[in-house]
mmCIF file of C-alpha atoms in Angstrom:
data_model
loop_
_atom_site.group_PDB
_atom_site.id
_atom_site.type_symbol
_atom_site.label_atom_id
_atom_site.label_comp_id
_atom_site.label_asym_id
_atom_site.label_seq_id
_atom_site.Cartn_x
_atom_site.Cartn_y
_atom_site.Cartn_z
ATOM 1 C CA MET A 1 -28.058 -21.185 -4.374
ATOM 2 C CA MET A 2 -27.391 -19.210 -7.493
ATOM 3 C CA HIS A 3 -27.946 -19.790 -11.186
ATOM 4 C CA VAL A 4 -27.063 -17.818 -14.284
ATOM 5 C CA LEU A 5 -29.696 -17.993 -16.991
ATOM 6 C CA GLU A 6 -28.520 -17.276 -20.527
ATOM 7 C CA ILE A 7 -30.944 -15.192 -22.590
ATOM 8 C CA LYS A 8 -30.810 -14.334 -26.274
ATOM 9 C CA SER A 9 -32.885 -11.356 -27.286
ATOM 10 C CA THR A 10 -33.895 -11.100 -30.924
ATOM 11 C CA ARG A 11 -35.115 -7.503 -31.226
ATOM 12 C CA ARG A 12 -33.946 -4.059 -30.112
ATOM 13 C CA GLU A 13 -36.701 -3.893 -27.518
ATOM 14 C CA GLN A 14 -38.332 -6.996 -26.132
ATOM 15 C CA PHE A 15 -39.952 -8.306 -22.963
ATOM 16 C CA ILE A 16 -38.996 -11.977 -22.583
ATOM 17 C CA ASP A 17 -41.092 -14.077 -20.188
ATOM 18 C CA VAL A 18 -38.607 -15.950 -17.972
ATOM 19 C CA THR A 19 -41.133 -17.239 -15.429
ATOM 20 C CA PRO A 20 -40.820 -20.933 -16.458
ATOM 21 C CA GLU A 21 -37.008 -20.859 -16.261
ATOM 22 C CA VAL A 22 -37.054 -19.199 -12.822
ATOM 23 C CA ASN A 23 -39.603 -21.660 -11.457
ATOM 24 C CA SER A 24 -37.629 -24.529 -12.935
ATOM 25 C CA PHE A 25 -34.428 -23.510 -11.117
ATOM 26 C CA LEU A 26 -36.442 -22.913 -7.957
ATOM 27 C CA ALA A 27 -37.784 -26.471 -8.128
ATOM 28 C CA LYS A 28 -34.241 -27.857 -8.526
ATOM 29 C CA SER A 29 -32.991 -25.798 -5.576
ATOM 30 C CA GLY A 30 -35.295 -27.630 -3.177
ATOM 31 C CA VAL A 31 -36.055 -24.395 -1.306
ATOM 32 C CA THR A 32 -39.698 -24.257 -0.272
ATOM 33 C CA GLU A 33 -39.868 -20.991 1.718
ATOM 34 C CA GLY A 34 -37.755 -17.889 1.139
ATOM 35 C CA ILE A 35 -36.984 -15.124 -1.305
ATOM 36 C CA CYS A 36 -35.950 -15.244 -4.946
ATOM 37 C CA LEU A 37 -33.738 -12.375 -6.084
ATOM 38 C CA LEU A 38 -33.595 -11.829 -9.826
ATOM 39 C CA TYR A 39 -30.745 -9.624 -10.992
ATOM 40 C CA VAL A 40 -29.753 -8.319 -14.418
ATOM 41 C CA PRO A 41 -26.009 -7.490 -14.647
ATOM 42 C CA HIS A 42 -26.546 -5.142 -17.605
ATOM 43 C CA THR A 43 -27.084 -1.381 -17.893
ATOM 44 C CA THR A 44 -29.343 -1.349 -20.957
ATOM 45 C CA ALA A 45 -31.735 -4.082 -19.824
ATOM 46 C CA GLY A 46 -33.995 -4.545 -16.825
ATOM 47 C CA LEU A 47 -36.696 -6.593 -15.155
ATOM 48 C CA ALA A 48 -40.446 -6.201 -14.869
ATOM 49 C CA VAL A 49 -43.220 -8.128 -13.202
ATOM 50 C CA ASN A 50 -46.443 -7.419 -15.055
ATOM 51 C CA GLU A 51 -49.310 -8.936 -17.023
ATOM 52 C CA GLY A 52 -48.478 -11.752 -19.391
ATOM 53 C CA ALA A 53 -51.969 -12.945 -20.419
ATOM 54 C CA ASP A 54 -52.561 -10.251 -23.048
ATOM 55 C CA PRO A 55 -49.377 -9.429 -25.008
ATOM 56 C CA ALA A 56 -50.881 -6.002 -25.800
ATOM 57 C CA VAL A 57 -49.991 -4.910 -22.254
ATOM 58 C CA VAL A 58 -46.280 -5.356 -22.925
ATOM 59 C CA ASP A 59 -46.708 -3.563 -26.275
ATOM 60 C CA ASP A 60 -48.366 -0.642 -24.462
ATOM 61 C CA ILE A 61 -45.592 -0.537 -21.838
ATOM 62 C CA LEU A 62 -42.839 -0.481 -24.472
ATOM 63 C CA ALA A 63 -44.654 2.154 -26.560
ATOM 64 C CA GLN A 64 -45.232 4.439 -23.575
ATOM 65 C CA LEU A 65 -41.627 4.077 -22.346
ATOM 66 C CA SER A 66 -40.484 5.152 -25.833
ATOM 67 C CA LYS A 67 -42.742 8.213 -25.674
ATOM 68 C CA LEU A 68 -41.255 9.136 -22.298
ATOM 69 C CA VAL A 69 -37.684 8.362 -23.312
ATOM 70 C CA PRO A 70 -37.185 8.956 -27.054
ATOM 71 C CA LEU A 71 -34.469 7.014 -28.876
ATOM 72 C CA GLU A 72 -32.962 10.252 -30.230
ATOM 73 C CA ASN A 73 -32.967 13.225 -27.884
ATOM 74 C CA ASP A 74 -29.707 15.244 -27.958
ATOM 75 C CA TYR A 75 -28.117 12.800 -25.532
ATOM 76 C CA ARG A 76 -24.471 13.390 -24.595
ATOM 77 C CA HIS A 77 -23.481 9.682 -24.415
ATOM 78 C CA MET A 78 -22.105 8.916 -27.875
ATOM 79 C CA GLU A 79 -23.007 5.214 -28.147
ATOM 80 C CA GLY A 80 -26.593 5.978 -29.176
ATOM 81 C CA ASN A 81 -28.169 3.907 -26.411
ATOM 82 C CA SER A 82 -28.866 6.471 -23.687
ATOM 83 C CA ALA A 83 -32.584 5.761 -24.014
ATOM 84 C CA ALA A 84 -31.871 2.120 -23.140
ATOM 85 C CA HIS A 85 -29.873 3.152 -20.047
ATOM 86 C CA ILE A 86 -32.745 5.371 -18.872
ATOM 87 C CA LYS A 87 -35.402 2.700 -19.470
ATOM 88 C CA SER A 88 -33.197 0.263 -17.550
ATOM 89 C CA LEU A 89 -33.191 2.702 -14.625
ATOM 90 C CA ILE A 90 -36.993 3.075 -14.732
ATOM 91 C CA CYS A 91 -37.587 -0.705 -14.730
ATOM 92 C CA GLY A 92 -34.758 -1.530 -12.349
ATOM 93 C CA CYS A 93 -32.259 -4.368 -12.549
ATOM 94 C CA ALA A 94 -33.302 -6.274 -9.407
ATOM 95 C CA LYS A 95 -36.615 -7.817 -8.345
ATOM 96 C CA ASN A 96 -37.421 -9.830 -5.247
ATOM 97 C CA ILE A 97 -40.252 -12.290 -5.248
ATOM 98 C CA PRO A 98 -41.430 -14.296 -2.229
ATOM 99 C CA VAL A 99 -41.114 -18.067 -2.478
ATOM 100 C CA THR A 100 -43.677 -20.285 -0.799
ATOM 101 C CA ARG A 101 -44.415 -24.017 -1.149
ATOM 102 C CA GLY A 102 -41.506 -24.258 -3.579
ATOM 103 C CA ALA A 103 -42.781 -21.715 -6.123
ATOM 104 C CA LEU A 104 -42.715 -18.005 -6.840
ATOM 105 C CA LEU A 105 -45.655 -16.328 -5.106
ATOM 106 C CA LEU A 106 -46.834 -14.537 -8.244
ATOM 107 C CA GLY A 107 -50.307 -13.087 -8.612
ATOM 108 C CA THR A 108 -52.758 -14.607 -11.089
ATOM 109 C CA TRP A 109 -51.777 -12.265 -13.928
ATOM 110 C CA GLN A 110 -48.122 -11.715 -13.031
ATOM 111 C CA ARG A 111 -45.249 -12.939 -15.156
ATOM 112 C CA VAL A 112 -41.566 -12.123 -14.801
ATOM 113 C CA PHE A 113 -40.049 -10.398 -17.838
ATOM 114 C CA PHE A 114 -36.448 -9.809 -18.822
ATOM 115 C CA CYS A 115 -36.588 -6.358 -20.464
ATOM 116 C CA GLU A 116 -34.280 -5.875 -23.423
ATOM 117 C CA PHE A 117 -33.801 -2.236 -24.452
ATOM 118 C CA ASP A 118 -30.675 -2.457 -26.618
ATOM 119 C CA GLY A 119 -30.790 -5.786 -28.410
ATOM 120 C CA PRO A 120 -30.491 -8.095 -30.049
ATOM 121 C CA ARG A 121 -27.839 -9.424 -27.661
ATOM 122 C CA ARG A 122 -26.771 -12.324 -25.524
ATOM 123 C CA ARG A 123 -27.719 -11.512 -21.929
ATOM 124 C CA LYS A 124 -27.563 -13.022 -18.461
ATOM 125 C CA LEU A 125 -30.096 -13.187 -15.645
ATOM 126 C CA ILE A 126 -28.867 -14.050 -12.147
ATOM 127 C CA ILE A 127 -31.267 -16.114 -10.047
ATOM 128 C CA LYS A 128 -30.393 -16.159 -6.365
ATOM 129 C CA ILE A 129 -32.485 -17.984 -3.760
ATOM 130 C CA LEU A 130 -32.419 -17.388 -0.025
ATOM 131 C CA ALA A 131 -34.191 -19.855 2.228
ATOM 132 C CA GLY A 132 -35.990 -18.466 5.254
ATOM 133 C CA MET B 1 -42.548 -15.795 8.300
ATOM 134 C CA MET B 2 -45.136 -14.550 5.864
ATOM 135 C CA HIS B 3 -48.368 -12.664 6.176
ATOM 136 C CA VAL B 4 -51.015 -11.618 3.661
ATOM 137 C CA LEU B 5 -52.515 -8.222 4.386
ATOM 138 C CA GLU B 6 -55.957 -7.559 2.910
ATOM 139 C CA ILE B 7 -56.426 -4.056 1.518
ATOM 140 C CA LYS B 8 -59.594 -2.399 0.243
ATOM 141 C CA SER B 9 -59.001 0.587 -1.974
ATOM 142 C CA THR B 10 -61.847 3.071 -2.299
ATOM 143 C CA ARG B 11 -60.794 5.167 -5.298
ATOM 144 C CA ARG B 12 -59.413 4.556 -8.785
ATOM 145 C CA GLU B 13 -56.025 5.899 -7.735
ATOM 146 C CA GLN B 14 -54.918 5.956 -4.135
ATOM 147 C CA PHE B 15 -51.778 5.679 -2.015
ATOM 148 C CA ILE B 16 -52.663 3.759 1.151
ATOM 149 C CA ASP B 17 -50.246 4.033 4.094
ATOM 150 C CA VAL B 18 -49.622 0.470 5.286
ATOM 151 C CA THR B 19 -46.712 1.257 7.627
ATOM 152 C CA PRO B 20 -48.636 0.487 10.850
ATOM 153 C CA GLU B 21 -49.853 -2.886 9.568
ATOM 154 C CA VAL B 22 -46.351 -3.887 8.422
ATOM 155 C CA ASN B 23 -44.760 -2.883 11.726
ATOM 156 C CA SER B 24 -47.516 -4.689 13.602
ATOM 157 C CA PHE B 25 -46.813 -7.978 11.792
ATOM 158 C CA LEU B 26 -43.097 -7.432 12.271
ATOM 159 C CA ALA B 27 -43.608 -7.099 16.029
ATOM 160 C CA LYS B 28 -45.599 -10.359 16.109
ATOM 161 C CA SER B 29 -42.905 -12.176 14.115
ATOM 162 C CA GLY B 30 -40.353 -11.647 16.859
ATOM 163 C CA VAL B 31 -37.623 -10.962 14.289
ATOM 164 C CA THR B 32 -35.314 -8.182 15.472
ATOM 165 C CA GLU B 33 -32.678 -8.073 12.707
ATOM 166 C CA GLY B 34 -33.225 -8.871 9.032
ATOM 167 C CA ILE B 35 -35.045 -7.811 5.904
ATOM 168 C CA CYS B 36 -38.728 -7.191 5.257
ATOM 169 C CA LEU B 37 -39.869 -7.905 1.707
ATOM 170 C CA LEU B 38 -43.157 -6.298 0.714
ATOM 171 C CA TYR B 39 -44.729 -7.724 -2.428
ATOM 172 C CA VAL B 40 -47.875 -6.806 -4.370
ATOM 173 C CA PRO B 41 -49.240 -9.752 -6.407
ATOM 174 C CA HIS B 42 -51.146 -7.451 -8.771
ATOM 175 C CA THR B 43 -50.307 -5.917 -12.149
ATOM 176 C CA THR B 44 -52.232 -2.645 -11.791
ATOM 177 C CA ALA B 45 -50.974 -1.734 -8.309
ATOM 178 C CA GLY B 46 -47.557 -1.151 -6.787
ATOM 179 C CA LEU B 47 -45.553 -0.029 -3.789
ATOM 180 C CA ALA B 48 -43.828 3.208 -2.894
ATOM 181 C CA VAL B 49 -41.763 4.429 0.024
ATOM 182 C CA ASN B 50 -42.077 8.198 0.200
ATOM 183 C CA GLU B 51 -43.137 11.135 2.348
ATOM 184 C CA GLY B 52 -46.268 10.711 4.445
ATOM 185 C CA ALA B 53 -46.177 13.884 6.580
ATOM 186 C CA ASP B 54 -47.678 16.191 3.946
ATOM 187 C CA PRO B 55 -50.418 14.446 1.902
ATOM 188 C CA ALA B 56 -49.756 16.959 -0.902
ATOM 189 C CA VAL B 57 -46.624 14.949 -1.804
ATOM 190 C CA VAL B 58 -48.708 11.899 -2.694
ATOM 191 C CA ASP B 59 -51.135 14.146 -4.624
ATOM 192 C CA ASP B 60 -48.191 15.552 -6.608
ATOM 193 C CA ILE B 61 -46.836 12.057 -7.307
ATOM 194 C CA LEU B 62 -50.197 10.794 -8.583
ATOM 195 C CA ALA B 63 -50.767 13.930 -10.686
ATOM 196 C CA GLN B 64 -47.334 13.740 -12.292
ATOM 197 C CA LEU B 65 -47.642 10.004 -12.993
ATOM 198 C CA SER B 66 -50.932 10.757 -14.791
ATOM 199 C CA LYS B 67 -49.239 13.428 -16.896
ATOM 200 C CA LEU B 68 -46.529 10.929 -17.856
ATOM 201 C CA VAL B 69 -48.939 8.059 -18.426
ATOM 202 C CA PRO B 70 -52.338 9.364 -19.577
ATOM 203 C CA LEU B 71 -55.438 7.282 -18.858
ATOM 204 C CA GLU B 72 -56.427 7.353 -22.542
ATOM 205 C CA ASN B 73 -53.619 7.121 -25.068
ATOM 206 C CA ASP B 74 -54.416 4.828 -28.026
ATOM 207 C CA TYR B 75 -53.394 1.806 -25.977
ATOM 208 C CA ARG B 76 -53.758 -1.615 -27.617
ATOM 209 C CA HIS B 77 -54.841 -3.491 -24.457
ATOM 210 C CA MET B 78 -58.653 -3.419 -24.586
ATOM 211 C CA GLU B 79 -59.453 -3.452 -20.861
ATOM 212 C CA GLY B 80 -58.880 0.294 -20.521
ATOM 213 C CA ASN B 81 -56.298 -0.027 -17.738
ATOM 214 C CA SER B 82 -52.977 0.082 -19.589
ATOM 215 C CA ALA B 83 -52.055 3.269 -17.743
ATOM 216 C CA ALA B 84 -52.429 1.369 -14.464
ATOM 217 C CA HIS B 85 -50.135 -1.424 -15.733
ATOM 218 C CA ILE B 86 -47.491 1.134 -16.739
ATOM 219 C CA LYS B 87 -47.691 3.021 -13.423
ATOM 220 C CA SER B 88 -47.356 -0.328 -11.643
ATOM 221 C CA LEU B 89 -44.145 -0.953 -13.597
ATOM 222 C CA ILE B 90 -42.759 2.491 -12.701
ATOM 223 C CA CYS B 91 -43.434 2.059 -8.968
ATOM 224 C CA GLY B 92 -42.540 -1.619 -8.855
ATOM 225 C CA CYS B 93 -44.314 -4.442 -7.042
ATOM 226 C CA ALA B 94 -41.565 -5.323 -4.537
ATOM 227 C CA LYS B 95 -39.748 -3.302 -1.892
ATOM 228 C CA ASN B 96 -37.148 -4.413 0.620
ATOM 229 C CA ILE B 97 -36.695 -2.571 3.870
ATOM 230 C CA PRO B 98 -34.029 -3.337 6.477
ATOM 231 C CA VAL B 99 -35.272 -4.466 9.891
ATOM 232 C CA THR B 100 -33.370 -3.522 13.011
ATOM 233 C CA ARG B 101 -34.305 -3.651 16.710
ATOM 234 C CA GLY B 102 -37.612 -5.215 15.704
ATOM 235 C CA ALA B 103 -38.819 -2.394 13.443
ATOM 236 C CA LEU B 104 -38.579 -1.193 9.848
ATOM 237 C CA LEU B 105 -35.546 1.040 9.435
ATOM 238 C CA LEU B 106 -37.496 3.853 7.785
ATOM 239 C CA GLY B 107 -36.211 7.397 7.528
ATOM 240 C CA THR B 108 -37.894 10.193 9.483
ATOM 241 C CA TRP B 109 -40.259 11.117 6.633
ATOM 242 C CA GLN B 110 -40.653 7.714 5.019
ATOM 243 C CA ARG B 111 -43.913 5.802 4.976
ATOM 244 C CA VAL B 112 -44.770 2.656 3.032
ATOM 245 C CA PHE B 113 -47.640 3.069 0.572
ATOM 246 C CA PHE B 114 -49.706 0.495 -1.276
ATOM 247 C CA CYS B 115 -50.305 2.181 -4.653
ATOM 248 C CA GLU B 116 -53.700 1.553 -6.209
ATOM 249 C CA PHE B 117 -53.933 2.489 -9.895
ATOM 250 C CA ASP B 118 -57.090 0.632 -10.969
ATOM 251 C CA GLY B 119 -59.453 0.648 -8.008
ATOM 252 C CA PRO B 120 -61.577 0.497 -6.139
ATOM 253 C CA ARG B 121 -60.723 -3.148 -5.498
ATOM 254 C CA ARG B 122 -59.903 -5.727 -2.866
ATOM 255 C CA ARG B 123 -56.127 -6.217 -2.908
ATOM 256 C CA LYS B 124 -53.424 -8.199 -1.138
ATOM 257 C CA LEU B 125 -50.000 -7.230 0.163
ATOM 258 C CA ILE B 126 -47.520 -9.998 0.978
ATOM 259 C CA ILE B 127 -45.247 -9.311 3.955
ATOM 260 C CA LYS B 128 -42.262 -11.642 4.133
ATOM 261 C CA ILE B 129 -39.606 -11.397 6.834
ATOM 262 C CA LEU B 130 -36.130 -12.895 6.683
ATOM 263 C CA ALA B 131 -34.032 -12.946 9.828
ATOM 264 C CA GLY B 132 -30.328 -12.321 9.488
ATOM 265 C CA MET C 1 -24.521 -7.207 9.459
ATOM 266 C CA MET C 2 -25.474 -3.623 8.854
ATOM 267 C CA HIS C 3 -23.539 -0.457 8.198
ATOM 268 C CA VAL C 4 -24.580 3.165 7.780
ATOM 269 C CA LEU C 5 -22.557 5.027 5.189
ATOM 270 C CA GLU C 6 -22.449 8.822 5.534
ATOM 271 C CA ILE C 7 -22.692 10.698 2.233
ATOM 272 C CA LYS C 8 -22.273 14.406 1.576
ATOM 273 C CA SER C 9 -23.767 15.601 -1.672
ATOM 274 C CA THR C 10 -22.413 18.843 -3.102
ATOM 275 C CA ARG C 11 -24.998 19.728 -5.759
ATOM 276 C CA ARG C 12 -28.792 19.845 -6.034
ATOM 277 C CA GLU C 13 -28.775 16.785 -8.289
ATOM 278 C CA GLN C 14 -25.936 14.316 -8.291
ATOM 279 C CA PHE C 15 -25.245 10.629 -8.821
ATOM 280 C CA ILE C 16 -22.532 9.558 -6.366
ATOM 281 C CA ASP C 17 -20.728 6.289 -7.087
ATOM 282 C CA VAL C 18 -20.740 4.340 -3.806
ATOM 283 C CA THR C 19 -19.514 1.017 -5.239
ATOM 284 C CA PRO C 20 -16.088 1.127 -3.507
ATOM 285 C CA GLU C 21 -17.605 1.865 -0.091
ATOM 286 C CA VAL C 22 -20.163 -0.936 -0.443
ATOM 287 C CA ASN C 23 -17.537 -3.458 -1.525
ATOM 288 C CA SER C 24 -15.275 -2.325 1.291
ATOM 289 C CA PHE C 25 -17.947 -3.001 3.929
ATOM 290 C CA LEU C 26 -18.758 -6.292 2.249
ATOM 291 C CA ALA C 27 -15.103 -7.361 2.532
ATOM 292 C CA LYS C 28 -15.084 -6.484 6.262
ATOM 293 C CA SER C 29 -18.310 -8.434 6.840
ATOM 294 C CA GLY C 30 -16.654 -11.695 5.816
ATOM 295 C CA VAL C 31 -19.810 -12.814 3.995
ATOM 296 C CA THR C 32 -18.943 -14.617 0.772
ATOM 297 C CA GLU C 33 -22.358 -15.690 -0.517
ATOM 298 C CA GLY C 34 -25.649 -13.863 -0.005
ATOM 299 C CA ILE C 35 -27.533 -10.690 -0.766
ATOM 300 C CA CYS C 36 -26.601 -7.061 -0.217
ATOM 301 C CA LEU C 37 -29.543 -4.741 0.426
ATOM 302 C CA LEU C 38 -28.835 -1.060 -0.121
ATOM 303 C CA TYR C 39 -31.429 1.272 1.374
ATOM 304 C CA VAL C 40 -31.798 5.055 1.326
ATOM 305 C CA PRO C 41 -33.823 6.367 4.307
ATOM 306 C CA HIS C 42 -34.702 9.609 2.488
ATOM 307 C CA THR C 43 -37.681 10.695 0.393
ATOM 308 C CA THR C 44 -35.860 13.048 -2.005
ATOM 309 C CA ALA C 45 -32.976 10.716 -2.864
ATOM 310 C CA GLY C 46 -32.727 7.249 -4.368
ATOM 311 C CA LEU C 47 -30.506 4.511 -5.731
ATOM 312 C CA ALA C 48 -29.560 3.452 -9.229
ATOM 313 C CA VAL C 49 -27.407 0.729 -10.709
ATOM 314 C CA ASN C 50 -26.237 1.884 -14.116
ATOM 315 C CA GLU C 51 -23.211 2.652 -16.286
ATOM 316 C CA GLY C 52 -20.282 4.370 -14.623
ATOM 317 C CA ALA C 53 -17.636 4.197 -17.359
ATOM 318 C CA ASP C 54 -18.898 7.208 -19.342
ATOM 319 C CA PRO C 55 -20.141 10.001 -17.040
ATOM 320 C CA ALA C 56 -22.302 11.256 -19.937
ATOM 321 C CA VAL C 57 -24.746 8.411 -19.194
ATOM 322 C CA VAL C 58 -25.512 9.819 -15.743
ATOM 323 C CA ASP C 59 -25.813 13.307 -17.276
ATOM 324 C CA ASP C 60 -28.342 11.960 -19.784
ATOM 325 C CA ILE C 61 -30.302 10.183 -17.036
ATOM 326 C CA LEU C 62 -30.515 13.324 -14.893
ATOM 327 C CA ALA C 63 -31.445 15.512 -17.881
ATOM 328 C CA GLN C 64 -34.201 13.166 -19.023
ATOM 329 C CA LEU C 65 -35.620 12.774 -15.493
ATOM 330 C CA SER C 66 -35.836 16.577 -15.334
ATOM 331 C CA LYS C 67 -37.704 16.668 -18.636
ATOM 332 C CA LEU C 68 -40.167 14.100 -17.306
ATOM 333 C CA VAL C 69 -40.479 15.709 -13.877
ATOM 334 C CA PRO C 70 -39.939 19.497 -14.108
ATOM 335 C CA LEU C 71 -38.664 21.341 -11.066
ATOM 336 C CA GLU C 72 -41.590 23.791 -11.235
ATOM 337 C CA ASN C 73 -44.946 22.359 -12.215
ATOM 338 C CA ASP C 74 -47.879 23.700 -10.177
ATOM 339 C CA TYR C 75 -47.126 21.197 -7.432
ATOM 340 C CA ARG C 76 -49.287 21.345 -4.298
ATOM 341 C CA HIS C 77 -46.481 20.470 -1.811
ATOM 342 C CA MET C 78 -45.185 23.873 -0.645
ATOM 343 C CA GLU C 79 -41.551 22.974 0.083
ATOM 344 C CA GLY C 80 -40.552 23.259 -3.572
ATOM 345 C CA ASN C 81 -39.077 19.761 -3.795
ATOM 346 C CA SER C 82 -41.952 17.684 -5.200
ATOM 347 C CA ALA C 83 -39.853 16.913 -8.280
ATOM 348 C CA ALA C 84 -37.237 15.349 -6.002
ATOM 349 C CA HIS C 85 -39.891 13.196 -4.283
ATOM 350 C CA ILE C 86 -41.143 11.975 -7.669
ATOM 351 C CA LYS C 87 -37.654 11.227 -8.990
ATOM 352 C CA SER C 88 -36.968 9.330 -5.760
ATOM 353 C CA LEU C 89 -40.059 7.218 -6.452
ATOM 354 C CA ILE C 90 -38.956 6.498 -10.032
ATOM 355 C CA CYS C 91 -35.442 5.390 -8.975
ATOM 356 C CA GLY C 92 -36.555 3.635 -5.808
ATOM 357 C CA CYS C 93 -34.929 3.697 -2.373
ATOM 358 C CA ALA C 94 -33.914 0.016 -2.155
ATOM 359 C CA LYS C 95 -31.721 -2.173 -4.359
ATOM 360 C CA ASN C 96 -30.682 -5.776 -3.863
ATOM 361 C CA ILE C 97 -27.488 -7.076 -5.365
ATOM 362 C CA PRO C 98 -26.313 -10.686 -5.224
ATOM 363 C CA VAL C 99 -23.065 -11.331 -3.367
ATOM 364 C CA THR C 100 -20.741 -14.077 -4.525
ATOM 365 C CA ARG C 101 -17.110 -14.871 -3.662
ATOM 366 C CA GLY C 102 -17.161 -11.945 -1.223
ATOM 367 C CA ALA C 103 -18.065 -9.235 -3.736
ATOM 368 C CA LEU C 104 -21.101 -7.606 -5.338
ATOM 369 C CA LEU C 105 -22.053 -9.514 -8.476
ATOM 370 C CA LEU C 106 -22.133 -6.398 -10.672
ATOM 371 C CA GLY C 107 -21.993 -6.512 -14.446
ATOM 372 C CA THR C 108 -18.948 -5.168 -16.293
ATOM 373 C CA TRP C 109 -20.419 -1.686 -16.717
ATOM 374 C CA GLN C 110 -22.535 -1.513 -13.576
ATOM 375 C CA ARG C 111 -21.833 0.864 -10.725
ATOM 376 C CA VAL C 112 -24.027 1.629 -7.714
ATOM 377 C CA PHE C 113 -25.079 5.264 -7.442
ATOM 378 C CA PHE C 114 -26.594 7.192 -4.563
ATOM 379 C CA CYS C 115 -29.004 9.565 -6.335
ATOM 380 C CA GLU C 116 -29.298 13.028 -4.811
ATOM 381 C CA PHE C 117 -32.299 15.012 -6.033
ATOM 382 C CA ASP C 118 -32.555 17.749 -3.375
ATOM 383 C CA GLY C 119 -29.005 18.569 -2.272
ATOM 384 C CA PRO C 120 -26.560 19.582 -1.211
ATOM 385 C CA ARG C 121 -27.195 17.638 1.997
ATOM 386 C CA ARG C 122 -25.741 15.163 4.432
ATOM 387 C CA ARG C 123 -27.292 11.765 3.644
ATOM 388 C CA LYS C 124 -27.188 8.171 4.818
ATOM 389 C CA LEU C 125 -27.039 4.881 2.950
ATOM 390 C CA ILE C 126 -27.884 1.688 4.803
ATOM 391 C CA ILE C 127 -25.889 -1.388 3.771
ATOM 392 C CA LYS C 128 -27.378 -4.642 4.996
ATOM 393 C CA ILE C 129 -25.895 -8.043 4.190
ATOM 394 C CA LEU C 130 -27.661 -11.369 4.438
ATOM 395 C CA ALA C 131 -25.609 -14.533 4.157
ATOM 396 C CA GLY C 132 -27.149 -17.459 2.295
#
């Protein structure tokens, strides 16, 4: 069971909470026990599972990533988005989350974020569910 | 087949080797071929697969992560643990390891570590096994 | 279905595009829908999914990782390769990629790289496929 979620980012850098959309597809799939693989088919975006209750956490993550990986930095790649490629590598483009009783087994404070590092753009998120 | 492992960290930052507990549950599961998904349902902890033979490696990892992500750094999140959230993002909260002949297919030097970044606390590690 | 791919790195640090080898094994496996788990059983190497069209992107990634994690840095581990262990942790040793219509569901610009951080060496990459 696979689904492609369309995402539209509105800023250059943005964490977009996709937890409701993932749980919604999971509910439709009818799978109660298994694994949910989330996959971003882009090289300047990524995925993160982190705190969603206080939006300042995401602000702190984005600010610190930009300190570690400056936008301008004598990069060789000429498109001007090397920083986005490197942040994508740090976050990763694939996350697995256990599924139990028909829902993602997230912790109390965990939310799933699509991480835009080179927006605004139209993006895709692959949701793949394996029963088991 | 899913199991929740209870973990008690004793320091603010700590890599706890959980390889024996994961292999023990794997043995009980009876699964010989498949995938083991390890998942941390926390936003200030993570998972790492790295060298366990020389404990200095883990010390070096923790020290370097703290250089990259200082504990105090004008963060906006007021709980004082933004660094832990960011380190959690860098390590990731999910790891997949192949299972073959009833055991984790780890390399010679690899051990699985629960990564505490905001302890001491009581924590959980989800172990999910998919046959296949 | 599992396969061990032998890799021979030729430099200390090197991203090796293994996409053709992974797709080749996938074709032999006969699996059309599922998940492909790539796993590196080493503690000074890793995996990355990122841009392969312009080799400057990989150069920028390696250069920035070396700025973040210097080769020499008062590390406690005496083998001289702590930086490689830390870079391995940042990249991660496991990646999941969805499989559909018998191929990896990679984005237009995505390639799968074996990341050598302590070569040249003979290395292994585990390819595990789960149908579903």
